[in-house]
Amino acid sequence: MASDRIFGLIVLITAVAYIAAATQIQTNMFSGEFLPKLFPLLIGGVAALSSLVLLFKPDPDPDWPAARTWGNLLVAIVVLAIYAVMITPLGFILPTAITATILSYQISPNAKHALLSGVGLAIGLFVIFKYLLLLGNIVAYRIPTPAKLWDAFSILIPFVGH
């Protein structure tokens, strides 16, 4: 019960900060004054309402996941953080394939199926984004220099990044 209230308070603080940040979004005369802020404000509002439910009506005896689940979540967070910084120097397909393979393996630990899913997802998403949605700024692959890789990776290391 106390854990739900603590989590609800953390989510409420985060939601309020998110809403405050959303109000600072710069707009131009073509997009309108409120439209670019609408989606982040809606997400912050839903998060704030959800946190109030946790604060005022907590679960009497929550079931927390096993330690292995927490470990899997930590692996997923690290993999997604590395993916976010490696997509620029390496292009779209290779980081997406590696990330999707690792996350697929976590869901179903079969290496062959995870690899096929990861590669298929990377190529399929690239085709959808590049040719169906016409997002022309997506690069399939890049051959980076070691300096570019270090610049990207250093973002993840505290006090070393830009």
PDB file of C-alpha atoms in Angstrom:
ATOM      1  CA  MET A   1       0.000   0.000   0.000  1.00  0.00           C
ATOM      2  CA  ALA A   2       2.759   2.463   0.859  1.00  0.00           C
ATOM      3  CA  SER A   3       4.666   1.484  -2.284  1.00  0.00           C
ATOM      4  CA  ASP A   4       1.680   2.443  -4.457  1.00  0.00           C
ATOM      5  CA  ARG A   5       1.440   5.833  -2.771  1.00  0.00           C
ATOM      6  CA  ILE A   6       5.159   6.477  -3.161  1.00  0.00           C
ATOM      7  CA  PHE A   7       4.987   5.498  -6.823  1.00  0.00           C
ATOM      8  CA  GLY A   8       1.877   7.649  -7.279  1.00  0.00           C
ATOM      9  CA  LEU A   9       3.673  10.646  -5.785  1.00  0.00           C
ATOM     10  CA  ILE A  10       6.687  10.114  -8.056  1.00  0.00           C
ATOM     11  CA  VAL A  11       4.417   9.859 -11.109  1.00  0.00           C
ATOM     12  CA  LEU A  12       2.517  12.992 -10.044  1.00  0.00           C
ATOM     13  CA  ILE A  13       5.729  15.009  -9.675  1.00  0.00           C
ATOM     14  CA  THR A  14       6.962  13.725 -13.038  1.00  0.00           C
ATOM     15  CA  ALA A  15       3.618  14.499 -14.711  1.00  0.00           C
ATOM     16  CA  VAL A  16       3.580  18.047 -13.363  1.00  0.00           C
ATOM     17  CA  ALA A  17       7.156  18.576 -14.587  1.00  0.00           C
ATOM     18  CA  TYR A  18       6.182  17.111 -17.968  1.00  0.00           C
ATOM     19  CA  ILE A  19       3.185  19.440 -18.236  1.00  0.00           C
ATOM     20  CA  ALA A  20       5.366  22.410 -17.260  1.00  0.00           C
ATOM     21  CA  ALA A  21       7.895  21.441 -19.946  1.00  0.00           C
ATOM     22  CA  ALA A  22       5.109  21.029 -22.520  1.00  0.00           C
ATOM     23  CA  THR A  23       3.919  24.573 -21.912  1.00  0.00           C
ATOM     24  CA  GLN A  24       7.389  25.816 -22.919  1.00  0.00           C
ATOM     25  CA  ILE A  25       7.217  24.294 -26.425  1.00  0.00           C
ATOM     26  CA  GLN A  26       7.903  26.964 -29.034  1.00  0.00           C
ATOM     27  CA  THR A  27       5.221  27.361 -31.684  1.00  0.00           C
ATOM     28  CA  ASN A  28       4.991  29.229 -34.944  1.00  0.00           C
ATOM     29  CA  MET A  29       2.130  30.927 -36.728  1.00  0.00           C
ATOM     30  CA  PHE A  30       1.582  27.976 -39.091  1.00  0.00           C
ATOM     31  CA  SER A  31       1.137  25.289 -36.455  1.00  0.00           C
ATOM     32  CA  GLY A  32      -1.143  27.334 -34.255  1.00  0.00           C
ATOM     33  CA  GLU A  33      -0.609  28.391 -30.677  1.00  0.00           C
ATOM     34  CA  PHE A  34      -1.897  25.268 -28.920  1.00  0.00           C
ATOM     35  CA  LEU A  35      -1.696  22.319 -31.353  1.00  0.00           C
ATOM     36  CA  PRO A  36       1.986  21.327 -30.811  1.00  0.00           C
ATOM     37  CA  LYS A  37       1.437  21.404 -27.046  1.00  0.00           C
ATOM     38  CA  LEU A  38      -1.765  19.348 -27.099  1.00  0.00           C
ATOM     39  CA  PHE A  39      -0.326  15.817 -27.208  1.00  0.00           C
ATOM     40  CA  PRO A  40       2.278  16.326 -24.446  1.00  0.00           C
ATOM     41  CA  LEU A  41      -0.330  18.066 -22.292  1.00  0.00           C
ATOM     42  CA  LEU A  42      -2.740  15.154 -22.772  1.00  0.00           C
ATOM     43  CA  ILE A  43      -0.065  12.625 -21.803  1.00  0.00           C
ATOM     44  CA  GLY A  44       0.868  14.667 -18.726  1.00  0.00           C
ATOM     45  CA  GLY A  45      -2.791  15.036 -17.764  1.00  0.00           C
ATOM     46  CA  VAL A  46      -3.506  11.308 -18.050  1.00  0.00           C
ATOM     47  CA  ALA A  47      -0.363  10.525 -16.041  1.00  0.00           C
ATOM     48  CA  ALA A  48      -1.397  13.018 -13.357  1.00  0.00           C
ATOM     49  CA  LEU A  49      -4.910  11.560 -13.111  1.00  0.00           C
ATOM     50  CA  SER A  50      -3.511   8.032 -12.945  1.00  0.00           C
ATOM     51  CA  SER A  51      -1.142   9.047 -10.171  1.00  0.00           C
ATOM     52  CA  LEU A  52      -4.041  10.496  -8.173  1.00  0.00           C
ATOM     53  CA  VAL A  53      -5.801   7.133  -8.364  1.00  0.00           C
ATOM     54  CA  LEU A  54      -2.662   5.468  -6.986  1.00  0.00           C
ATOM     55  CA  LEU A  55      -2.403   8.068  -4.228  1.00  0.00           C
ATOM     56  CA  PHE A  56      -6.013   7.931  -3.055  1.00  0.00           C
ATOM     57  CA  LYS A  57      -6.945   4.323  -3.857  1.00  0.00           C
ATOM     58  CA  PRO A  58      -3.809   2.174  -3.565  1.00  0.00           C
ATOM     59  CA  ASP A  59      -3.809  -1.567  -4.040  1.00  0.00           C
ATOM     60  CA  PRO A  60      -4.076  -3.193  -0.595  1.00  0.00           C
ATOM     61  CA  ASP A  61      -1.336  -5.769  -1.229  1.00  0.00           C
ATOM     62  CA  PRO A  62       0.535  -5.273  -4.512  1.00  0.00           C
ATOM     63  CA  ASP A  63       2.394  -8.183  -6.091  1.00  0.00           C
ATOM     64  CA  TRP A  64       5.853  -7.067  -7.154  1.00  0.00           C
ATOM     65  CA  PRO A  65       7.614  -8.908  -9.938  1.00  0.00           C
ATOM     66  CA  ALA A  66      10.449 -11.324  -9.253  1.00  0.00           C
ATOM     67  CA  ALA A  67      14.074 -10.172  -9.303  1.00  0.00           C
ATOM     68  CA  ARG A  68      14.562 -11.775 -12.728  1.00  0.00           C
ATOM     69  CA  THR A  69      11.860  -9.523 -14.188  1.00  0.00           C
ATOM     70  CA  TRP A  70      13.591  -6.441 -12.771  1.00  0.00           C
ATOM     71  CA  GLY A  71      16.814  -7.644 -14.391  1.00  0.00           C
ATOM     72  CA  ASN A  72      15.070  -8.066 -17.742  1.00  0.00           C
ATOM     73  CA  LEU A  73      13.631  -4.562 -17.448  1.00  0.00           C
ATOM     74  CA  LEU A  74      17.080  -3.153 -16.695  1.00  0.00           C
ATOM     75  CA  VAL A  75      18.531  -4.930 -19.752  1.00  0.00           C
ATOM     76  CA  ALA A  76      15.728  -3.521 -21.916  1.00  0.00           C
ATOM     77  CA  ILE A  77      16.326   0.028 -20.638  1.00  0.00           C
ATOM     78  CA  VAL A  78      20.080  -0.204 -21.285  1.00  0.00           C
ATOM     79  CA  VAL A  79      19.531  -1.669 -24.770  1.00  0.00           C
ATOM     80  CA  LEU A  80      17.020   1.056 -25.675  1.00  0.00           C
ATOM     81  CA  ALA A  81      19.321   3.800 -24.360  1.00  0.00           C
ATOM     82  CA  ILE A  82      22.201   2.490 -26.468  1.00  0.00           C
ATOM     83  CA  TYR A  83      19.842   2.193 -29.447  1.00  0.00           C
ATOM     84  CA  ALA A  84      18.778   5.818 -29.084  1.00  0.00           C
ATOM     85  CA  VAL A  85      22.343   7.088 -29.339  1.00  0.00           C
ATOM     86  CA  MET A  86      23.607   4.597 -31.944  1.00  0.00           C
ATOM     87  CA  ILE A  87      20.889   5.150 -34.521  1.00  0.00           C
ATOM     88  CA  THR A  88      22.508   8.397 -35.718  1.00  0.00           C
ATOM     89  CA  PRO A  89      26.069   7.179 -36.302  1.00  0.00           C
ATOM     90  CA  LEU A  90      25.106   3.688 -37.564  1.00  0.00           C
ATOM     91  CA  GLY A  91      21.910   4.396 -39.500  1.00  0.00           C
ATOM     92  CA  PHE A  92      18.529   2.758 -38.951  1.00  0.00           C
ATOM     93  CA  ILE A  93      18.773  -0.898 -39.929  1.00  0.00           C
ATOM     94  CA  LEU A  94      21.722  -2.265 -37.887  1.00  0.00           C
ATOM     95  CA  PRO A  95      20.846  -0.723 -34.477  1.00  0.00           C
ATOM     96  CA  THR A  96      17.169  -1.558 -34.962  1.00  0.00           C
ATOM     97  CA  ALA A  97      17.956  -5.164 -35.890  1.00  0.00           C
ATOM     98  CA  ILE A  98      20.242  -5.627 -32.871  1.00  0.00           C
ATOM     99  CA  THR A  99      17.795  -3.988 -30.465  1.00  0.00           C
ATOM    100  CA  ALA A 100      14.776  -5.872 -31.800  1.00  0.00           C
ATOM    101  CA  THR A 101      16.719  -9.152 -31.642  1.00  0.00           C
ATOM    102  CA  ILE A 102      17.692  -8.629 -28.003  1.00  0.00           C
ATOM    103  CA  LEU A 103      14.174  -7.585 -26.979  1.00  0.00           C
ATOM    104  CA  SER A 104      12.625 -10.465 -28.959  1.00  0.00           C
ATOM    105  CA  TYR A 105      14.973 -12.896 -27.229  1.00  0.00           C
ATOM    106  CA  GLN A 106      13.827 -11.564 -23.863  1.00  0.00           C
ATOM    107  CA  ILE A 107      10.223 -12.248 -24.818  1.00  0.00           C
ATOM    108  CA  SER A 108      10.871 -15.724 -26.207  1.00  0.00           C
ATOM    109  CA  PRO A 109      14.372 -17.140 -25.655  1.00  0.00           C
ATOM    110  CA  ASN A 110      14.823 -18.770 -29.051  1.00  0.00           C
ATOM    111  CA  ALA A 111      17.902 -17.293 -30.758  1.00  0.00           C
ATOM    112  CA  LYS A 112      16.906 -18.217 -34.317  1.00  0.00           C
ATOM    113  CA  HIS A 113      13.405 -16.766 -34.029  1.00  0.00           C
ATOM    114  CA  ALA A 114      14.683 -13.666 -32.210  1.00  0.00           C
ATOM    115  CA  LEU A 115      17.256 -12.996 -34.936  1.00  0.00           C
ATOM    116  CA  LEU A 116      14.706 -13.449 -37.717  1.00  0.00           C
ATOM    117  CA  SER A 117      12.257 -11.199 -35.889  1.00  0.00           C
ATOM    118  CA  GLY A 118      14.883  -8.518 -35.285  1.00  0.00           C
ATOM    119  CA  VAL A 119      16.135  -8.425 -38.878  1.00  0.00           C
ATOM    120  CA  GLY A 120      12.615  -8.633 -40.299  1.00  0.00           C
ATOM    121  CA  LEU A 121      11.383  -5.850 -38.057  1.00  0.00           C
ATOM    122  CA  ALA A 122      14.339  -3.596 -38.910  1.00  0.00           C
ATOM    123  CA  ILE A 123      13.946  -4.036 -42.668  1.00  0.00           C
ATOM    124  CA  GLY A 124      10.149  -3.893 -42.527  1.00  0.00           C
ATOM    125  CA  LEU A 125      10.106  -0.705 -40.462  1.00  0.00           C
ATOM    126  CA  PHE A 126      12.705   0.885 -42.725  1.00  0.00           C
ATOM    127  CA  VAL A 127      10.572   0.168 -45.803  1.00  0.00           C
ATOM    128  CA  ILE A 128       7.447   1.486 -44.090  1.00  0.00           C
ATOM    129  CA  PHE A 129       9.117   4.670 -42.819  1.00  0.00           C
ATOM    130  CA  LYS A 130      11.137   5.428 -45.954  1.00  0.00           C
ATOM    131  CA  TYR A 131       8.801   4.413 -48.770  1.00  0.00           C
ATOM    132  CA  LEU A 132       5.257   4.226 -47.406  1.00  0.00           C
ATOM    133  CA  LEU A 133       5.353   7.178 -44.999  1.00  0.00           C
ATOM    134  CA  LEU A 134       7.919   9.029 -47.162  1.00  0.00           C
ATOM    135  CA  LEU A 135      10.161   9.982 -44.256  1.00  0.00           C
ATOM    136  CA  GLY A 136      13.138  10.823 -46.444  1.00  0.00           C
ATOM    137  CA  ASN A 137      15.566  11.665 -43.657  1.00  0.00           C
ATOM    138  CA  ILE A 138      15.961   8.037 -42.539  1.00  0.00           C
ATOM    139  CA  VAL A 139      19.345   6.577 -43.499  1.00  0.00           C
ATOM    140  CA  ALA A 140      19.553   2.804 -43.934  1.00  0.00           C
ATOM    141  CA  TYR A 141      23.171   2.450 -42.814  1.00  0.00           C
ATOM    142  CA  ARG A 142      26.278   4.492 -42.155  1.00  0.00           C
ATOM    143  CA  ILE A 143      29.899   3.537 -41.703  1.00  0.00           C
ATOM    144  CA  PRO A 144      30.936   5.680 -38.753  1.00  0.00           C
ATOM    145  CA  THR A 145      34.347   6.857 -37.708  1.00  0.00           C
ATOM    146  CA  PRO A 146      35.548   5.910 -34.216  1.00  0.00           C
ATOM    147  CA  ALA A 147      35.215   9.579 -33.204  1.00  0.00           C
ATOM    148  CA  LYS A 148      31.528   9.650 -34.229  1.00  0.00           C
ATOM    149  CA  LEU A 149      30.866   6.431 -32.314  1.00  0.00           C
ATOM    150  CA  TRP A 150      32.572   7.821 -29.205  1.00  0.00           C
ATOM    151  CA  ASP A 151      30.598  11.074 -29.483  1.00  0.00           C
ATOM    152  CA  ALA A 152      27.349   9.113 -29.619  1.00  0.00           C
ATOM    153  CA  PHE A 153      28.265   6.667 -26.859  1.00  0.00           C
ATOM    154  CA  SER A 154      29.667   9.345 -24.550  1.00  0.00           C
ATOM    155  CA  ILE A 155      26.149  10.730 -24.121  1.00  0.00           C
ATOM    156  CA  LEU A 156      25.404   7.702 -21.953  1.00  0.00           C
ATOM    157  CA  ILE A 157      28.416   8.233 -19.698  1.00  0.00           C
ATOM    158  CA  PRO A 158      27.839  10.862 -16.992  1.00  0.00           C
ATOM    159  CA  PHE A 159      30.207  13.830 -17.051  1.00  0.00           C
ATOM    160  CA  VAL A 160      31.748  12.722 -20.361  1.00  0.00           C
ATOM    161  CA  GLY A 161      28.918  13.602 -22.764  1.00  0.00           C
ATOM    162  CA  HIS A 162      28.459  16.864 -24.551  1.00  0.00           C
TER     163      HIS A 162
END
